[in-house]
Coordinates of C-alpha atoms in Angstrom, one line a residue:
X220 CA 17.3 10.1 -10.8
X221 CA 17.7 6.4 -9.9
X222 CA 14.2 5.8 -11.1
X223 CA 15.2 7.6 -14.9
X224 CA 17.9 5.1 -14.9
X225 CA 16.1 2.2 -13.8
X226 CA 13.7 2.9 -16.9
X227 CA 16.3 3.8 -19.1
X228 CA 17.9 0.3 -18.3
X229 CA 14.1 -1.8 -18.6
X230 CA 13.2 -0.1 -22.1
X231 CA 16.7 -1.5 -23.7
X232 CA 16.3 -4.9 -22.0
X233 CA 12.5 -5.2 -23.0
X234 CA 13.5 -4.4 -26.9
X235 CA 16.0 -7.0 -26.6
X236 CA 14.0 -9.9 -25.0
X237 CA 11.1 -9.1 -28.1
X238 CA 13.8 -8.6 -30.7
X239 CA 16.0 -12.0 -29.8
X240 CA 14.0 -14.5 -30.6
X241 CA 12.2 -13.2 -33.6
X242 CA 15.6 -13.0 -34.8
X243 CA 16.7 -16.3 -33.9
X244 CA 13.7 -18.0 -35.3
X245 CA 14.4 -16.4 -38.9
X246 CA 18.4 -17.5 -38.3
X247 CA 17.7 -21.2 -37.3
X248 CA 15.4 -22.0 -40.4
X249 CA 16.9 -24.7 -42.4
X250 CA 17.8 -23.0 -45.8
X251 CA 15.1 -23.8 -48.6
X252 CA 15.3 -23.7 -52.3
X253 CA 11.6 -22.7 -53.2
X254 CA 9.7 -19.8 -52.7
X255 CA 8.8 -19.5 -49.1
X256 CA 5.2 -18.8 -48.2
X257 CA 4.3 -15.9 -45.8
X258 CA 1.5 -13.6 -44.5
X259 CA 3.1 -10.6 -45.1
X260 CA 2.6 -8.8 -48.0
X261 CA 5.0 -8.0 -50.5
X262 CA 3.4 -5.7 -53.0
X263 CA 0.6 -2.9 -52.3
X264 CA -0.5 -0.5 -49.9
X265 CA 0.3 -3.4 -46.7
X266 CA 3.6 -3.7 -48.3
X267 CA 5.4 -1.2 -46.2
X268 CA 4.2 -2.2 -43.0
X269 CA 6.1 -4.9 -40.6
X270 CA 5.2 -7.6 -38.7
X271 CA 5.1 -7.3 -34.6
X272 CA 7.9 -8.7 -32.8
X273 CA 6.1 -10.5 -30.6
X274 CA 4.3 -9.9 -27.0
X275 CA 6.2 -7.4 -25.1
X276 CA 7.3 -8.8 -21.7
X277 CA 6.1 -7.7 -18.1
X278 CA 7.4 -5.0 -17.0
X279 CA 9.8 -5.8 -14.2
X280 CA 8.5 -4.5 -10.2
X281 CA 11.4 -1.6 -9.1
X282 CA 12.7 -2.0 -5.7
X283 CA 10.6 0.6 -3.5
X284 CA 13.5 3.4 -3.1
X285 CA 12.8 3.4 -7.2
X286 CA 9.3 3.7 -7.2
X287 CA 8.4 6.3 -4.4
X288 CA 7.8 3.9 -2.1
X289 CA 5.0 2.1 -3.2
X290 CA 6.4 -1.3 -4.1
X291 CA 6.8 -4.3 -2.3
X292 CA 9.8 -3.7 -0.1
X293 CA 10.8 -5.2 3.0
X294 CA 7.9 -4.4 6.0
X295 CA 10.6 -5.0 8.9
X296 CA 11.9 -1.4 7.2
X297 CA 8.3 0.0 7.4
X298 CA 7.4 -1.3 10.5
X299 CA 10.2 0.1 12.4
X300 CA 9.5 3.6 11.7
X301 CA 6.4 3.1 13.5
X302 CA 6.2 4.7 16.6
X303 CA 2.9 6.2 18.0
X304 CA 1.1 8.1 21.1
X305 CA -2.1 6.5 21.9
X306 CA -4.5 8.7 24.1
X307 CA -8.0 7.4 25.5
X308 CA -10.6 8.5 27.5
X309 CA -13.9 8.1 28.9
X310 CA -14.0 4.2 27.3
X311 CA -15.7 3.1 30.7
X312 CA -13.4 0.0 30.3
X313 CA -10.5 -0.6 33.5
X314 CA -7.2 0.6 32.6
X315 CA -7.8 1.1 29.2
X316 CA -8.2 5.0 29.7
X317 CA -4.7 7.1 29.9
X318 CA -1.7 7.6 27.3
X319 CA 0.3 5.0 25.3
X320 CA 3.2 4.9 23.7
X321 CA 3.5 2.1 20.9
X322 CA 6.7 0.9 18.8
X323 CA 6.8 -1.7 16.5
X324 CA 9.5 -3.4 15.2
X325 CA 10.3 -4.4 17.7
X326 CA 7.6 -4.0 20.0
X327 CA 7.9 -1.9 22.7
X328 CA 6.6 0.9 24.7
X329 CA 3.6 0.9 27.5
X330 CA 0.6 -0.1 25.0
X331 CA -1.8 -3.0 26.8
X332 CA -1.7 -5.0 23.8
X333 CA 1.5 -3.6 22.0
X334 CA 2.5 -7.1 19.9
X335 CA -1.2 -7.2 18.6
X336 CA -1.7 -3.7 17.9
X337 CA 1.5 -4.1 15.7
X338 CA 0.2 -6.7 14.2
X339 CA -2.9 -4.9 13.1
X340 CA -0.8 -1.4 11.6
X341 CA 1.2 -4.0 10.0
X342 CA -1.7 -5.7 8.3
X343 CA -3.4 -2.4 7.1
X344 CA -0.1 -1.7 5.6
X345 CA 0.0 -4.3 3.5
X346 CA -3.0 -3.5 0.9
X347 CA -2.6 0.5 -0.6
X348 CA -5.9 0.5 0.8
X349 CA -5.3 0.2 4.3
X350 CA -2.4 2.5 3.9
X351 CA -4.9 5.2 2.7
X352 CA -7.5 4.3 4.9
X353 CA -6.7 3.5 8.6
X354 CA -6.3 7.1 10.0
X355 CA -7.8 9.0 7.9
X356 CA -11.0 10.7 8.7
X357 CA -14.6 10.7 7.9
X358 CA -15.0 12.8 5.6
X359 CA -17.3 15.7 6.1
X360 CA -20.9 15.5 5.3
X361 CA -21.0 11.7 5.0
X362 CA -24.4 9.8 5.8
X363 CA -24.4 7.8 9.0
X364 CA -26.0 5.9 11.0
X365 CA -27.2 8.3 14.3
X366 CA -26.4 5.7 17.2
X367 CA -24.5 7.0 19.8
X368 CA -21.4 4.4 21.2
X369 CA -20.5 6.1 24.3
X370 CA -18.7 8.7 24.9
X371 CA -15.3 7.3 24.3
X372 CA -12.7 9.6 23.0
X373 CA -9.2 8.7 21.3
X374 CA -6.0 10.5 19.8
X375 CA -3.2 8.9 17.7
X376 CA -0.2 10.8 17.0
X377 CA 3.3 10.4 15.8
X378 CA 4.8 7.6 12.7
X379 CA 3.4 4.6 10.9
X380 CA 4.9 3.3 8.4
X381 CA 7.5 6.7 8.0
X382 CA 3.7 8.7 7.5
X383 CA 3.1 11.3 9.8
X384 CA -0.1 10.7 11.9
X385 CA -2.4 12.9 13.8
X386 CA -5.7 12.4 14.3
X387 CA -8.9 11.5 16.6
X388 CA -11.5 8.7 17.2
X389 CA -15.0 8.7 18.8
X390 CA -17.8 6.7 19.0
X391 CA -20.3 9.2 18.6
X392 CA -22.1 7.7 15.1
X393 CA -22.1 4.8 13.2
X394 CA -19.3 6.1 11.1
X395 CA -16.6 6.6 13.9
X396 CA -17.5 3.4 15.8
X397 CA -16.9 1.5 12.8
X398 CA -13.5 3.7 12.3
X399 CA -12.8 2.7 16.0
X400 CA -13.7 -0.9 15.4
X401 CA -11.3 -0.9 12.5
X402 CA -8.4 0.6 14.8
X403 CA -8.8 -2.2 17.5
X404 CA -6.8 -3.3 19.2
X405 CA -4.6 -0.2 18.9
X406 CA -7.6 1.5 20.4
X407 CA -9.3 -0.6 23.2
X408 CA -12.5 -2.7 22.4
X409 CA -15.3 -1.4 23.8
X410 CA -17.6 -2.9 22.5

Protein backbone atom coordinates (compact mmCIF):
# COMPACT_ATOMS: atom_id res chain seq x y z
CA UNK A 1 0.00 0.00 0.00
CA UNK A 2 2.70 2.48 0.89
CA UNK A 3 4.62 1.50 -2.21
CA UNK A 4 1.17 2.33 -4.57
CA UNK A 5 1.35 5.63 -2.96
CA UNK A 6 4.80 6.36 -3.22
CA UNK A 7 4.34 5.72 -7.14
CA UNK A 8 1.25 7.47 -7.34
CA UNK A 9 3.15 10.54 -5.73
CA UNK A 10 6.59 10.06 -8.26
CA UNK A 11 4.39 9.85 -11.57
CA UNK A 12 2.64 13.45 -10.76
CA UNK A 13 5.95 14.95 -9.64
CA UNK A 14 7.89 13.43 -12.80
CA UNK A 15 5.05 15.01 -15.25
CA UNK A 16 5.52 18.17 -13.53
CA UNK A 17 9.43 18.51 -13.46
CA UNK A 18 9.16 17.61 -17.68
CA UNK A 19 6.07 19.87 -18.15
CA UNK A 20 7.62 23.10 -16.10
CA UNK A 21 10.12 24.17 -17.93
CA UNK A 22 8.90 23.49 -21.42
CA UNK A 23 6.27 25.67 -20.34
CA UNK A 24 8.34 28.38 -18.98
CA UNK A 25 10.59 28.50 -21.88
CA UNK A 26 7.51 29.17 -24.37
CA UNK A 27 6.25 31.93 -21.42
CA UNK A 28 9.67 33.82 -21.11
CA UNK A 29 10.18 34.45 -24.95
CA UNK A 30 10.25 38.03 -25.71
CA UNK A 31 7.06 38.69 -27.84
CA UNK A 32 7.97 38.96 -31.73
CA UNK A 33 6.16 40.53 -34.52
CA UNK A 34 7.14 38.08 -37.45
CA UNK A 35 6.48 34.77 -38.23
CA UNK A 36 8.31 32.55 -35.85
CA UNK A 37 10.37 29.70 -37.36
CA UNK A 38 9.93 26.12 -35.98
CA UNK A 39 10.46 22.37 -36.56
CA UNK A 40 7.25 21.32 -36.06
CA UNK A 41 5.01 20.98 -38.67
CA UNK A 42 1.96 22.79 -39.22
CA UNK A 43 0.20 21.17 -42.16
CA UNK A 44 0.21 17.34 -43.26
CA UNK A 45 0.25 14.03 -42.04
CA UNK A 46 3.18 15.24 -39.06
CA UNK A 47 0.82 17.96 -38.30
CA UNK A 48 -1.02 16.23 -35.50
CA UNK A 49 1.75 15.03 -33.70
CA UNK A 50 3.54 16.96 -30.66
CA UNK A 51 6.78 17.63 -29.70
CA UNK A 52 8.43 15.68 -26.45
CA UNK A 53 8.63 17.53 -23.35
CA UNK A 54 11.91 16.94 -22.69
CA UNK A 55 14.09 14.04 -20.94
CA UNK A 56 12.12 12.46 -18.27
CA UNK A 57 13.89 12.67 -14.94
CA UNK A 58 15.48 9.76 -12.80
CA UNK A 59 13.30 8.06 -11.05
CA UNK A 60 13.78 8.74 -7.40
CA UNK A 61 15.36 5.45 -4.97
CA UNK A 62 12.23 4.46 -2.33
CA UNK A 63 13.25 4.15 1.12
CA UNK A 64 13.55 0.15 1.65
CA UNK A 65 10.23 -0.41 3.73
CA UNK A 66 8.78 0.92 0.08
CA UNK A 67 10.58 -1.22 -2.05
CA UNK A 68 10.54 -4.83 -0.40
CA UNK A 69 13.58 -4.31 1.14
CA UNK A 70 15.91 -4.10 -1.52
CA UNK A 71 17.03 -0.51 -1.36
CA UNK A 72 19.74 1.12 0.30
CA UNK A 73 18.55 1.45 3.81
CA UNK A 74 20.34 1.77 6.96
CA UNK A 75 22.78 -1.63 7.52
CA UNK A 76 22.95 -0.92 11.53
CA UNK A 77 18.95 -2.03 10.93
CA UNK A 78 20.18 -5.18 8.98
CA UNK A 79 22.95 -6.00 10.87
CA UNK A 80 21.27 -6.25 14.08
CA UNK A 81 18.91 -8.91 13.10
CA UNK A 82 21.82 -11.06 12.67
CA UNK A 83 22.17 -13.56 15.04
CA UNK A 84 23.65 -17.04 14.18
CA UNK A 85 24.70 -20.68 15.52
CA UNK A 86 28.06 -21.58 14.19
CA UNK A 87 28.88 -25.45 14.57
CA UNK A 88 32.41 -27.08 13.53
CA UNK A 89 34.04 -30.07 13.60
CA UNK A 90 36.82 -32.15 12.71
CA UNK A 91 38.86 -28.79 11.32
CA UNK A 92 42.04 -30.27 12.96
CA UNK A 93 42.70 -26.64 14.04
CA UNK A 94 42.92 -25.93 18.28
CA UNK A 95 39.83 -24.58 19.62
CA UNK A 96 38.25 -23.86 16.54
CA UNK A 97 35.99 -27.16 16.77
CA UNK A 98 32.70 -26.78 19.04
CA UNK A 99 29.43 -24.39 18.79
CA UNK A 100 29.22 -20.68 18.38
CA UNK A 101 26.95 -18.26 18.84
CA UNK A 102 27.42 -14.88 16.81
CA UNK A 103 25.48 -11.47 17.02
CA UNK A 104 26.24 -8.50 15.25
CA UNK A 105 25.24 -5.30 15.85
CA UNK A 106 26.61 -5.09 18.32
CA UNK A 107 28.88 -7.82 18.51
CA UNK A 108 28.51 -10.33 20.87
CA UNK A 109 28.12 -13.90 21.70
CA UNK A 110 31.12 -16.78 22.12
CA UNK A 111 32.43 -16.63 18.30
CA UNK A 112 36.57 -16.60 18.27
CA UNK A 113 36.60 -13.85 15.91
CA UNK A 114 32.96 -12.38 16.38
CA UNK A 115 33.96 -8.43 15.31
CA UNK A 116 35.49 -9.83 12.07
CA UNK A 117 33.11 -12.34 11.18
CA UNK A 118 30.54 -9.40 11.45
CA UNK A 119 32.47 -7.59 9.41
CA UNK A 120 32.46 -10.17 6.64
CA UNK A 121 28.19 -10.92 6.80
CA UNK A 122 28.10 -7.30 6.66
CA UNK A 123 30.25 -6.96 3.54
CA UNK A 124 28.43 -9.79 1.55
CA UNK A 125 25.37 -7.85 2.39
CA UNK A 126 26.16 -5.03 0.73
CA UNK A 127 26.18 -6.19 -3.12
CA UNK A 128 22.56 -8.26 -4.02
CA UNK A 129 25.05 -10.66 -4.91
CA UNK A 130 26.43 -11.60 -1.81
CA UNK A 131 23.05 -11.43 -0.33
CA UNK A 132 22.05 -14.31 -2.72
CA UNK A 133 25.11 -15.95 -2.61
CA UNK A 134 26.92 -16.49 0.81
CA UNK A 135 24.79 -19.45 2.17
CA UNK A 136 23.41 -20.80 -0.36
CA UNK A 137 24.43 -24.13 -1.62
CA UNK A 138 26.13 -25.82 -4.47
CA UNK A 139 23.88 -26.56 -6.55
CA UNK A 140 23.42 -30.21 -7.50
CA UNK A 141 25.29 -31.62 -10.31
CA UNK A 142 27.81 -28.79 -10.65
CA UNK A 143 31.45 -29.66 -12.04
CA UNK A 144 34.22 -29.48 -9.54
CA UNK A 145 37.32 -29.91 -8.92
CA UNK A 146 37.84 -33.67 -6.96
CA UNK A 147 40.47 -32.49 -4.21
CA UNK A 148 39.62 -33.56 -0.99
CA UNK A 149 40.28 -30.47 1.95
CA UNK A 150 39.92 -32.44 5.00
CA UNK A 151 37.41 -33.61 6.55
CA UNK A 152 36.08 -30.48 8.12
CA UNK A 153 32.44 -30.15 8.68
CA UNK A 154 30.29 -26.92 9.50
CA UNK A 155 26.57 -25.79 10.18
CA UNK A 156 25.19 -22.19 10.26
CA UNK A 157 21.77 -21.66 11.53
CA UNK A 158 19.59 -18.95 12.63
CA UNK A 159 19.29 -14.79 11.14
CA UNK A 160 21.30 -12.68 8.83
CA UNK A 161 20.24 -9.81 7.70
CA UNK A 162 16.28 -10.73 8.94
CA UNK A 163 16.84 -14.11 6.29
CA UNK A 164 16.43 -17.26 7.77
CA UNK A 165 19.58 -19.43 7.53
CA UNK A 166 20.24 -23.12 7.65
CA UNK A 167 22.70 -24.74 6.08
CA UNK A 168 26.17 -26.76 5.98
CA UNK A 169 29.84 -26.45 4.87
CA UNK A 170 32.59 -29.08 3.94
CA UNK A 171 35.61 -29.20 2.44
CA UNK A 172 35.12 -32.28 0.63
CA UNK A 173 35.68 -30.77 -3.32
CA UNK A 174 36.81 -27.85 -4.76
CA UNK A 175 33.40 -26.40 -4.76
CA UNK A 176 32.76 -26.42 -0.94
CA UNK A 177 36.30 -25.32 0.04
CA UNK A 178 35.97 -22.41 -2.01
CA UNK A 179 32.29 -21.95 -0.32
CA UNK A 180 34.14 -22.35 3.01
CA UNK A 181 36.94 -19.97 1.98
CA UNK A 182 34.23 -17.41 1.12
CA UNK A 183 32.59 -17.94 4.72
CA UNK A 184 35.96 -17.22 6.64
CA UNK A 185 36.28 -16.05 9.12
CA UNK A 186 32.75 -16.95 10.23
CA UNK A 187 33.98 -20.48 9.68
CA UNK A 188 37.66 -21.01 10.86
CA UNK A 189 40.56 -20.92 8.20
CA UNK A 190 41.87 -23.98 7.73
CA UNK A 191 43.69 -23.60 5.30
Amino acid sequence: MLRRLALTAVVPLAVLATAVPASTATASRPASTGPVPSAVPTSGPFAAARPALGPLPMPLPLPGFLDGGEGTGSGEADEARTRLTVSVENTGVPGADGTFELECGPTGGTHPEGQAACDRLAEAGTTRAGRQELFRETPEGTMCTMIHGGDAFARIVGTWEGRAVDTTASRRDGCEIARWNSLVPVLPDVR
